[in-house]
Amino acid sequence: SEGPGWVSCQVREDHGIFQPRLSWVSGYANTNHHQGSFFRRELHLGYKAGYRVYGDFEHHLRMLCAGIKPELVYEVVAEHRGGGISSDSRWNTEEARAVEENRGPLHAVVPKVMVPIRRWRARLKGLLSRR
């Protein structure tokens, strides 16, 4: 049996466990950690060199647009520490660019609104976890 083309697993982060998800949000934000993603070689679409930070998200988005959806596995397979380059908001334009290239310009408005909300939620979660 060939098995799934893409498996997305849990990743341990600084403040808990990242749960892979597949919902409408997956078309606008990275709901599957690249450290927890595994692909069948013949289905992998390759990464675009023009992306410095969001290449994994752009690839995931192309996979979804091609009809290749992840099988979600709720098992931790990797650890990831926060605070890297992707936490710098100057790179948010890459996320919107990936959405625009794969879903169209109207859809690119969504990540521009979602990014500040996600950053605020992450900061709030970090503050509450210190108590």
Coordinates of C-alpha atoms in Angstrom, one line a residue:
S1 CA 0.0 0.0 0.0
E2 CA 1.3 3.5 -0.9
G3 CA 0.0 5.2 2.3
P4 CA -0.7 8.9 2.6
G5 CA 1.1 11.5 0.4
W6 CA 1.6 13.9 3.4
V7 CA 1.7 13.2 7.1
S8 CA 1.6 16.1 9.6
C9 CA 2.5 15.4 13.2
Q10 CA 2.7 17.3 16.5
V11 CA 5.7 19.4 17.4
R12 CA 6.7 20.3 20.9
E13 CA 7.2 24.1 21.2
D14 CA 8.3 26.4 24.0
H15 CA 4.8 26.8 25.3
G16 CA 3.2 23.4 24.6
I17 CA 2.4 21.1 21.8
F18 CA 1.7 22.4 18.2
Q19 CA -1.4 20.5 17.0
P20 CA -1.5 20.0 13.2
R21 CA -4.8 21.2 11.7
L22 CA -6.7 21.1 8.4
S23 CA -9.4 23.7 8.1
W24 CA -10.3 26.9 6.1
V25 CA -7.4 28.6 8.0
S26 CA -4.9 26.2 6.3
G27 CA -5.4 28.2 3.1
Y28 CA -4.1 31.4 4.8
A29 CA -1.7 30.4 7.6
N30 CA 0.7 27.5 8.3
T31 CA -1.4 25.0 10.3
N32 CA 1.1 22.2 9.8
H33 CA 4.6 22.5 11.2
H34 CA 7.4 21.8 8.6
Q35 CA 9.4 20.0 11.4
G36 CA 6.4 17.6 11.7
S37 CA 5.6 17.1 8.0
F38 CA 6.6 14.1 6.0
F39 CA 5.9 13.7 2.2
R40 CA 6.0 10.9 -0.2
R41 CA 8.9 11.8 -2.5
E42 CA 7.0 11.5 -5.8
L43 CA 4.3 13.9 -4.5
H44 CA 6.6 16.6 -3.1
L45 CA 6.3 19.7 -5.2
G46 CA 9.6 21.2 -4.3
Y47 CA 10.4 24.5 -2.5
K48 CA 10.6 27.8 -4.3
A49 CA 14.0 29.4 -3.7
G50 CA 12.4 32.9 -3.7
Y51 CA 11.0 32.4 -0.2
R52 CA 13.5 33.0 2.6
V53 CA 11.2 32.2 5.6
Y54 CA 7.8 31.0 4.4
G55 CA 8.9 28.4 1.8
D56 CA 7.5 25.6 3.9
F57 CA 4.1 27.4 4.1
E58 CA 4.1 28.1 0.4
H59 CA 4.9 24.5 -0.4
H60 CA 2.1 23.3 2.0
L61 CA -0.3 25.7 0.3
R62 CA 0.6 24.4 -3.2
M63 CA 0.1 20.8 -1.9
L64 CA -3.4 21.8 -0.6
C65 CA -4.3 23.6 -3.9
A66 CA -3.2 20.4 -5.8
G67 CA -5.6 18.4 -3.7
I68 CA -2.9 16.7 -1.5
K69 CA -4.1 17.0 2.0
P70 CA -2.2 15.9 5.1
E71 CA -3.1 12.9 7.3
L72 CA -3.0 14.3 10.8
V73 CA -1.1 12.3 13.4
Y74 CA -1.3 13.3 17.0
E75 CA 2.2 12.2 18.1
V76 CA 5.1 14.4 18.8
V77 CA 8.0 13.8 16.3
A78 CA 10.1 17.0 16.8
E79 CA 10.9 19.9 19.0
H80 CA 11.0 23.6 17.9
R81 CA 12.1 26.6 19.8
G82 CA 10.5 30.0 19.2
G83 CA 12.1 33.3 18.6
G84 CA 13.7 32.6 15.2
I85 CA 13.6 34.6 12.1
S86 CA 10.0 33.7 11.3
S87 CA 8.9 35.5 14.5
D88 CA 10.1 38.8 13.0
S89 CA 7.0 40.5 11.6
R90 CA 9.0 42.0 8.6
W91 CA 8.7 38.6 7.0
N92 CA 4.9 38.6 7.1
T93 CA 4.8 39.9 3.5
E94 CA 6.1 36.5 2.4
E95 CA 3.1 34.8 3.9
A96 CA 0.7 37.1 2.1
R97 CA 2.7 36.6 -1.1
A98 CA 2.3 32.8 -0.9
V99 CA -1.4 33.2 -0.5
E100 CA -1.7 35.6 -3.4
E101 CA 0.4 33.4 -5.7
N102 CA -1.6 30.3 -4.9
R103 CA -5.1 31.6 -4.1
G104 CA -5.3 35.1 -5.7
P105 CA -5.0 38.7 -4.6
L106 CA -8.3 38.9 -2.8
H107 CA -7.3 36.0 -0.5
A108 CA -4.0 37.8 0.4
V109 CA -5.9 40.3 2.5
V110 CA -6.7 37.5 5.0
P111 CA -3.1 36.9 6.3
K112 CA -2.5 40.6 6.5
V113 CA -5.4 40.7 9.1
M114 CA -4.6 37.4 10.7
V115 CA -0.9 37.9 11.4
P116 CA -1.3 40.7 14.0
I117 CA -4.1 38.7 15.7
R118 CA -1.9 35.6 15.9
R119 CA 1.1 37.6 17.3
W120 CA -1.1 39.2 19.9
R121 CA -2.5 35.7 20.9
A122 CA 1.1 34.3 21.1
R123 CA 2.2 37.1 23.3
L124 CA -0.8 36.8 25.6
K125 CA -0.3 33.0 25.8
G126 CA 3.4 33.6 26.8
L127 CA 2.5 36.1 29.5
L128 CA -0.2 33.8 30.9
S129 CA 2.2 30.8 31.0
R130 CA 4.7 32.6 33.1
R131 CA 2.2 32.9 36.0

